[in-house]
CSV table of C-alpha atoms in Angstrom, one decimal:
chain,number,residue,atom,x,y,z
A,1,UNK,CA,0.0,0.0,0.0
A,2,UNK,CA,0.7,3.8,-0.6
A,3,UNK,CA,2.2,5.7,2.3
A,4,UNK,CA,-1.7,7.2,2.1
A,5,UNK,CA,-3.1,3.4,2.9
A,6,UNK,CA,-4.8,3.7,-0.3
A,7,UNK,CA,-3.8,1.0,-3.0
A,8,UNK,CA,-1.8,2.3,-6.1
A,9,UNK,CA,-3.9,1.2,-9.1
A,10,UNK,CA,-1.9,1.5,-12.4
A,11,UNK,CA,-4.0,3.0,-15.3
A,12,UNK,CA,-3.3,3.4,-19.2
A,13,UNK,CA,-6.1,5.0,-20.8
A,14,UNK,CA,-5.3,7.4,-23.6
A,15,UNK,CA,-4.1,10.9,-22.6
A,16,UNK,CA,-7.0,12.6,-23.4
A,17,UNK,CA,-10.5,12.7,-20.9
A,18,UNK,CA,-10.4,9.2,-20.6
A,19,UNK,CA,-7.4,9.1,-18.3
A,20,UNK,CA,-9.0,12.0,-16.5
A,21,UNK,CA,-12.1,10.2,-16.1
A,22,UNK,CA,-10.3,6.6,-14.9
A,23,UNK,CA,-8.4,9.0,-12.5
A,24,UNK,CA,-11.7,10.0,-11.3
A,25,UNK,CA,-13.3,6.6,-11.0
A,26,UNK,CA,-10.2,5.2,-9.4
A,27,UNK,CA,-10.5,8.2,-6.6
A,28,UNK,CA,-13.9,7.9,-6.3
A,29,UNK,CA,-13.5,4.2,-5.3
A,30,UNK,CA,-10.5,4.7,-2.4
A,31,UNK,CA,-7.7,4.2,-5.1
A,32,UNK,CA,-4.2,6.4,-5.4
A,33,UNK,CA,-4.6,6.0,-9.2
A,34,UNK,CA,-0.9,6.4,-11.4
A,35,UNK,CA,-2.1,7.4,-14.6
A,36,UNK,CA,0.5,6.2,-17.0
A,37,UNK,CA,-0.9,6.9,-21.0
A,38,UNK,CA,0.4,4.0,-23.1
A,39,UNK,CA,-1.6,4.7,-26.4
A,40,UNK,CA,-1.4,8.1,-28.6
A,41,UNK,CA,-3.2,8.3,-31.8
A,42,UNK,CA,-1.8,9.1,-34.9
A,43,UNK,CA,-4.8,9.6,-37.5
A,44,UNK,CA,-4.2,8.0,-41.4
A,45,UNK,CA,-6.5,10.3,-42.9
A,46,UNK,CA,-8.9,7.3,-44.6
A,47,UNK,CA,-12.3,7.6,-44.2
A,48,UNK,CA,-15.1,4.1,-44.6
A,49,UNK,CA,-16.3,3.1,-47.7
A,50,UNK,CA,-19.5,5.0,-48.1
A,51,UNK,CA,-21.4,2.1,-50.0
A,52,UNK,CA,-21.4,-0.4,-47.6
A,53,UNK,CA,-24.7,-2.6,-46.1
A,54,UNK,CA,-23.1,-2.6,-42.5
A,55,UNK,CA,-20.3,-0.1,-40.8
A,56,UNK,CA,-18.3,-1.1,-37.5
A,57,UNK,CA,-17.2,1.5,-35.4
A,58,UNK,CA,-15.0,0.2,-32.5
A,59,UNK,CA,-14.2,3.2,-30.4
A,60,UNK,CA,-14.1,6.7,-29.0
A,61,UNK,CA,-11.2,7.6,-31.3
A,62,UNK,CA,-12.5,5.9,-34.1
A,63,UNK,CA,-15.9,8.2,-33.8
A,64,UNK,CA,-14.0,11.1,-33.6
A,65,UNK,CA,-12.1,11.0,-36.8
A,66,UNK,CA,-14.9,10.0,-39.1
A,67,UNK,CA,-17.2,12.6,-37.6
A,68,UNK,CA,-14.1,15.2,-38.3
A,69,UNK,CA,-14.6,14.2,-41.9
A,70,UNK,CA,-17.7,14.6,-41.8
A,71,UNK,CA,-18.4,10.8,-43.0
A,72,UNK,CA,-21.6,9.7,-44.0
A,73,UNK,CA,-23.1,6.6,-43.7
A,74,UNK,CA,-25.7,6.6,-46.5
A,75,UNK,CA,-28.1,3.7,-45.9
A,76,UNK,CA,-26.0,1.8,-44.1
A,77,UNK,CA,-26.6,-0.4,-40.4
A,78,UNK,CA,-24.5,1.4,-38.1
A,79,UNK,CA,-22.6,-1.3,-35.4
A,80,UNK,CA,-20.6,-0.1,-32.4
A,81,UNK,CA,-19.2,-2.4,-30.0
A,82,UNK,CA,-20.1,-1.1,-26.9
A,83,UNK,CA,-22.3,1.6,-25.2
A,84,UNK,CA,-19.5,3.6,-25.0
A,85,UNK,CA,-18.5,3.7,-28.8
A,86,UNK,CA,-22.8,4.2,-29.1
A,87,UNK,CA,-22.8,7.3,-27.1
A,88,UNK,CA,-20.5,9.1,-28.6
A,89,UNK,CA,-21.6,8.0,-32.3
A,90,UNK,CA,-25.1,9.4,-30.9
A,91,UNK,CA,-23.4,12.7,-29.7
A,92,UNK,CA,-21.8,13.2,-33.4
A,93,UNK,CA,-25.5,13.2,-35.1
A,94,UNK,CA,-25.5,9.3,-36.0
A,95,UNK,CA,-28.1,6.8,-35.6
A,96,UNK,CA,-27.0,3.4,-34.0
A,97,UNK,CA,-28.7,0.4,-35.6
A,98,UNK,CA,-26.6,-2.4,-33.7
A,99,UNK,CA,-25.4,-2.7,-30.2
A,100,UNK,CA,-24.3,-6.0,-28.9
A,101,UNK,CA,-25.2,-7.8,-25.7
A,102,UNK,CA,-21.3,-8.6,-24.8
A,103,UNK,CA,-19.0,-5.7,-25.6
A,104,UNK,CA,-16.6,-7.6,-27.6
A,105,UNK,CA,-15.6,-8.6,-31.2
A,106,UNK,CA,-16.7,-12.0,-30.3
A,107,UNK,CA,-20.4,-10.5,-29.3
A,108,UNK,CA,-20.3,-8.0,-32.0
A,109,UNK,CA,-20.5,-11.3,-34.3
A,110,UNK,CA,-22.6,-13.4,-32.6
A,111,UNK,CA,-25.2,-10.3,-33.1
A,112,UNK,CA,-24.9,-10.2,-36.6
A,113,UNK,CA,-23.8,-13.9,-38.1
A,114,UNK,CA,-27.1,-14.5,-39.0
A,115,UNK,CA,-27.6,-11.7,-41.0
A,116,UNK,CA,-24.7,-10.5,-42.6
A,117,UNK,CA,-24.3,-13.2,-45.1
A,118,UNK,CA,-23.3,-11.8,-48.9
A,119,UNK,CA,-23.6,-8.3,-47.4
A,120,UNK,CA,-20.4,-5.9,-47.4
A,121,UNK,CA,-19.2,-5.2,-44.3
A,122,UNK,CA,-16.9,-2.0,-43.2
A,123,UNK,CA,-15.2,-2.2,-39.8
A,124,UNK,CA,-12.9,1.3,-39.4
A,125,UNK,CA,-10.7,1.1,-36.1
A,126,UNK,CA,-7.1,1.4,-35.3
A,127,UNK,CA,-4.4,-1.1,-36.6
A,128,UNK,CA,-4.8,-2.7,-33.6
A,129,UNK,CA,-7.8,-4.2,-34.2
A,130,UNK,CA,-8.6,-7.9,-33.6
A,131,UNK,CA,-8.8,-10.2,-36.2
A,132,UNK,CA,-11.5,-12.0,-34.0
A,133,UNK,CA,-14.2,-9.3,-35.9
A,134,UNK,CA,-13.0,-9.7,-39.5
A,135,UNK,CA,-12.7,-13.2,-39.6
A,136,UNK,CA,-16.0,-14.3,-37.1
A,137,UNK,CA,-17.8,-11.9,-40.2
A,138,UNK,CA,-15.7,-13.3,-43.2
A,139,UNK,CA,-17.2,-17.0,-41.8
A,140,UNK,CA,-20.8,-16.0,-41.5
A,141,UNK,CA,-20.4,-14.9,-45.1
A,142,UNK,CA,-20.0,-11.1,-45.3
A,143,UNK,CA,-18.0,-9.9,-47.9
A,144,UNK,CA,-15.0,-7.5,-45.2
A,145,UNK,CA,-13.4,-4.6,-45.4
A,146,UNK,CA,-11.3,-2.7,-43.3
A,147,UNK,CA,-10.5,0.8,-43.0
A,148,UNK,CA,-7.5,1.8,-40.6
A,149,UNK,CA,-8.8,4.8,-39.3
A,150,UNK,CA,-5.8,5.7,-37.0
A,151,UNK,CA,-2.4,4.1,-35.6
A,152,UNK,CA,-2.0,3.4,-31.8
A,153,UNK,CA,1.7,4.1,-30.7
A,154,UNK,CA,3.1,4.6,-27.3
A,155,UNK,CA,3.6,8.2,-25.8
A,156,UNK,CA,7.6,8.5,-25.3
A,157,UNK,CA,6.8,9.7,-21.7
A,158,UNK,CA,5.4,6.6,-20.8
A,159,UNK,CA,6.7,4.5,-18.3
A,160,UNK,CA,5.8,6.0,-14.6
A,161,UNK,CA,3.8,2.9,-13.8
A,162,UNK,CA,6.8,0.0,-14.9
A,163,UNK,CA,9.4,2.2,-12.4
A,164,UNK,CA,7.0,1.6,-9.8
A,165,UNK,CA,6.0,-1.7,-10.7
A,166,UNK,CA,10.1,-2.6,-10.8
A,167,UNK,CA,10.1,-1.5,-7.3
A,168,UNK,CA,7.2,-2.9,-6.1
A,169,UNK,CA,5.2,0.1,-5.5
A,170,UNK,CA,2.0,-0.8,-7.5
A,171,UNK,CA,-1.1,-2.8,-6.0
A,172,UNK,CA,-3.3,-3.0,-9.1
A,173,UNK,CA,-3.0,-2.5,-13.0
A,174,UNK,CA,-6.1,-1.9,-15.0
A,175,UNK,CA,-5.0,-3.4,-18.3
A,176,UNK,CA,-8.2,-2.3,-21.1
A,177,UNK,CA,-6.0,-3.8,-24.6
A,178,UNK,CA,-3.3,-6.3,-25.3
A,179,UNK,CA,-1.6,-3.0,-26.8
A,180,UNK,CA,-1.4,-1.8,-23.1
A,181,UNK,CA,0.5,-4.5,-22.1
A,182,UNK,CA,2.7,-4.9,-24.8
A,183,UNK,CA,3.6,-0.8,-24.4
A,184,UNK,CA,4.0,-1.2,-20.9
A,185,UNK,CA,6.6,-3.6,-21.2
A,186,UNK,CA,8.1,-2.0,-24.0
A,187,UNK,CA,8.4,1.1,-21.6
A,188,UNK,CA,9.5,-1.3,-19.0
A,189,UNK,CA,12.4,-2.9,-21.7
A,190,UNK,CA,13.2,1.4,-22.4
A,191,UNK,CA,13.8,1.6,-18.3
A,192,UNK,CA,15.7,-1.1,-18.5
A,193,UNK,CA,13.7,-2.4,-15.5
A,194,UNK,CA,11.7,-5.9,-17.7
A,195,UNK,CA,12.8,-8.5,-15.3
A,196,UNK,CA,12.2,-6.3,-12.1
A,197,UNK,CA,9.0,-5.6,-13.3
A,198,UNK,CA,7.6,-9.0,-14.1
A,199,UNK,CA,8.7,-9.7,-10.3
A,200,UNK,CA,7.3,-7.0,-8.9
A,201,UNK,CA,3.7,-7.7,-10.2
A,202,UNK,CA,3.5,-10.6,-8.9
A,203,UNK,CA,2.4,-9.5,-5.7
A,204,UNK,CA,0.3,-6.9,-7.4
A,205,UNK,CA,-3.5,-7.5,-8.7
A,206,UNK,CA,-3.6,-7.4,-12.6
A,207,UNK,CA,-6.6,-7.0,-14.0
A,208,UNK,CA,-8.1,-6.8,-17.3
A,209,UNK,CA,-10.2,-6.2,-20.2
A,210,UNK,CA,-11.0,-9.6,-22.2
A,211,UNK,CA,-9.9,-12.8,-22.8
A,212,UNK,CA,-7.6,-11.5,-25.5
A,213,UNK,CA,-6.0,-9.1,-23.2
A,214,UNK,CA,-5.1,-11.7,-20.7
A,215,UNK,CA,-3.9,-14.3,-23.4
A,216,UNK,CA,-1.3,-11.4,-24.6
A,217,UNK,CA,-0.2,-10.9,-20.9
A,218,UNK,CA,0.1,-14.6,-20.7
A,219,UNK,CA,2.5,-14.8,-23.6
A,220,UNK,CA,4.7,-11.8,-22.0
A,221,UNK,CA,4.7,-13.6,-18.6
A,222,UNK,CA,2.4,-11.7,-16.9
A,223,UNK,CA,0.2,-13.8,-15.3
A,224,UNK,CA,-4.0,-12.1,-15.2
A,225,UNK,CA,-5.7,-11.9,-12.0
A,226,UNK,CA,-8.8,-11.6,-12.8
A,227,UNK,CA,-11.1,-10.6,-16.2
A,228,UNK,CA,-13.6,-7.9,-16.0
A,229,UNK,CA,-17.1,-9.8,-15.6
A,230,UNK,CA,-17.7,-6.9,-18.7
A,231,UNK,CA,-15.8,-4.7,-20.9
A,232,UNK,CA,-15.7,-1.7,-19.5
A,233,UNK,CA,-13.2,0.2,-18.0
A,234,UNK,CA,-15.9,0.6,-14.6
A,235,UNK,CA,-16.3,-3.2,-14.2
A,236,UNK,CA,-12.3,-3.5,-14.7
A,237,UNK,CA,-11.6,-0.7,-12.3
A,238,UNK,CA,-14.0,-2.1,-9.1
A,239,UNK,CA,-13.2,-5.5,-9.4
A,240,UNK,CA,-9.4,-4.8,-9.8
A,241,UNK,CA,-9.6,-2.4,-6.5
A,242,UNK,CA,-11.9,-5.6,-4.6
A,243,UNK,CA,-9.3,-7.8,-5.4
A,244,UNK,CA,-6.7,-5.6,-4.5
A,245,UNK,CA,-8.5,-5.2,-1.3
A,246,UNK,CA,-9.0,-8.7,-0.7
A,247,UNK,CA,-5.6,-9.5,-0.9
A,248,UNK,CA,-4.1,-6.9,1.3
């Protein structure tokens, strides 16, 4: 624990609101939060195909850009991945045809296998993007494209969060991509701290967004704690601070 008795709680939200708002949420809930940005965006300039039957949005970002462009949709089903990708596609003037029940690429196809078949499909995201979307489409027999809307790279003053974790002064990382982990450890490599920080978080709680996330954690030897119960970063945030709490 912090010198505050509060448990540090790593966070790597982009460095825009959303870190602000994590911050918040991590506060609100009894957390010393270490907000530690591991994704910047650096917009392509492409813009979705304007004649498609169906058009995936997958985040915040992703909104943003095309609504900067001024990108229409025409007659086209409208998908976003989540409620949170919804809200601010709704903010920006468009209609949203297609939420799923599970906030995932996984759930964004088992909502619309049944009905995509010989229908063209646009998904615009980062290059990040999971090939668990294009290819769970591509099987139910949509015809897939895909538009990379924006790159995701790691901020070159990253890297608060492995220090601390190399010294064993984190409780809890929120962990809400496998890009996350993989710049966190890249920032941990650029310390020079790797093998200090895969030691030191094994007495911390990591906690993350999606099966996905945790596999990619797996692979860099860092073994999950626990995956959010749903993907968002409020579920990941409370059940990463219980289990922090339960095991101090």
């Amino acid at each position: 624990m912090s010198a505050t008795d509060r448990p540090t709680i790593a966070v790597f939200r982009p460095g825009d609101e959303r870190i602000e708002d994590a911050t918040d949420l991590l506060e609100s809930l009894g957390a010393e939060p270490v907000p530690d940005p591991m994704l910047a965006v650096d917009p392509t300039a492409a813009e979705p195909r304007t004649d498609a039957d169906y058009v995936v949005l997958t985040s915040k970002t992703g909104v943003e850009l095309v609504a900067d462009a001024r990108w229409e949709p025409g007659d086209a089903t409208v998908c976003a991945i989540g409620p949170a990708t919804a809200d601010v596609l709704r903010e920006a003037g468009y209609e949203v045809d297609v939420v799923p029940e599970e906030y995932t690429s996984s759930g964004l196809v088992a909502t619309l296998e049944d009905e995509v078949a010989g229908a063209r499909v646009e998904v615009a995201r980062s290059d990040h993007g999971s090939d668990v979307l294009l290819e769970g489409l591509e099987d139910a027999g949509a015809y897939v494209h895909e538009t990379v809307l924006y790159r995701l790279v790691r901020p070159e003053e990253s890297g608060r969060s492995a220090e601390l974790a190399a010294d064993g002064d984190l409780d809890g990382l929120c962990f809400t991509s496998s890009l996350t982990v993989e710049h966190f450890l890249e920032a941990a490599d650029a310390c020079g701290v790797r093998e200090d920080v895969l030691a030191g978080l094994e007495d911390a709680t990591v906690g993350v967004i999606g099966e996905p996330t945790a596999e990619t954690a797996r692979e860099q030897g860092i073994e999950a704690d626990l995956v959010a119960s749903e993907a968002t970063f409020e579920a990941l945030a409370h059940e990463t601070l219980e289990e922090t709490d339960d095991e101090h």
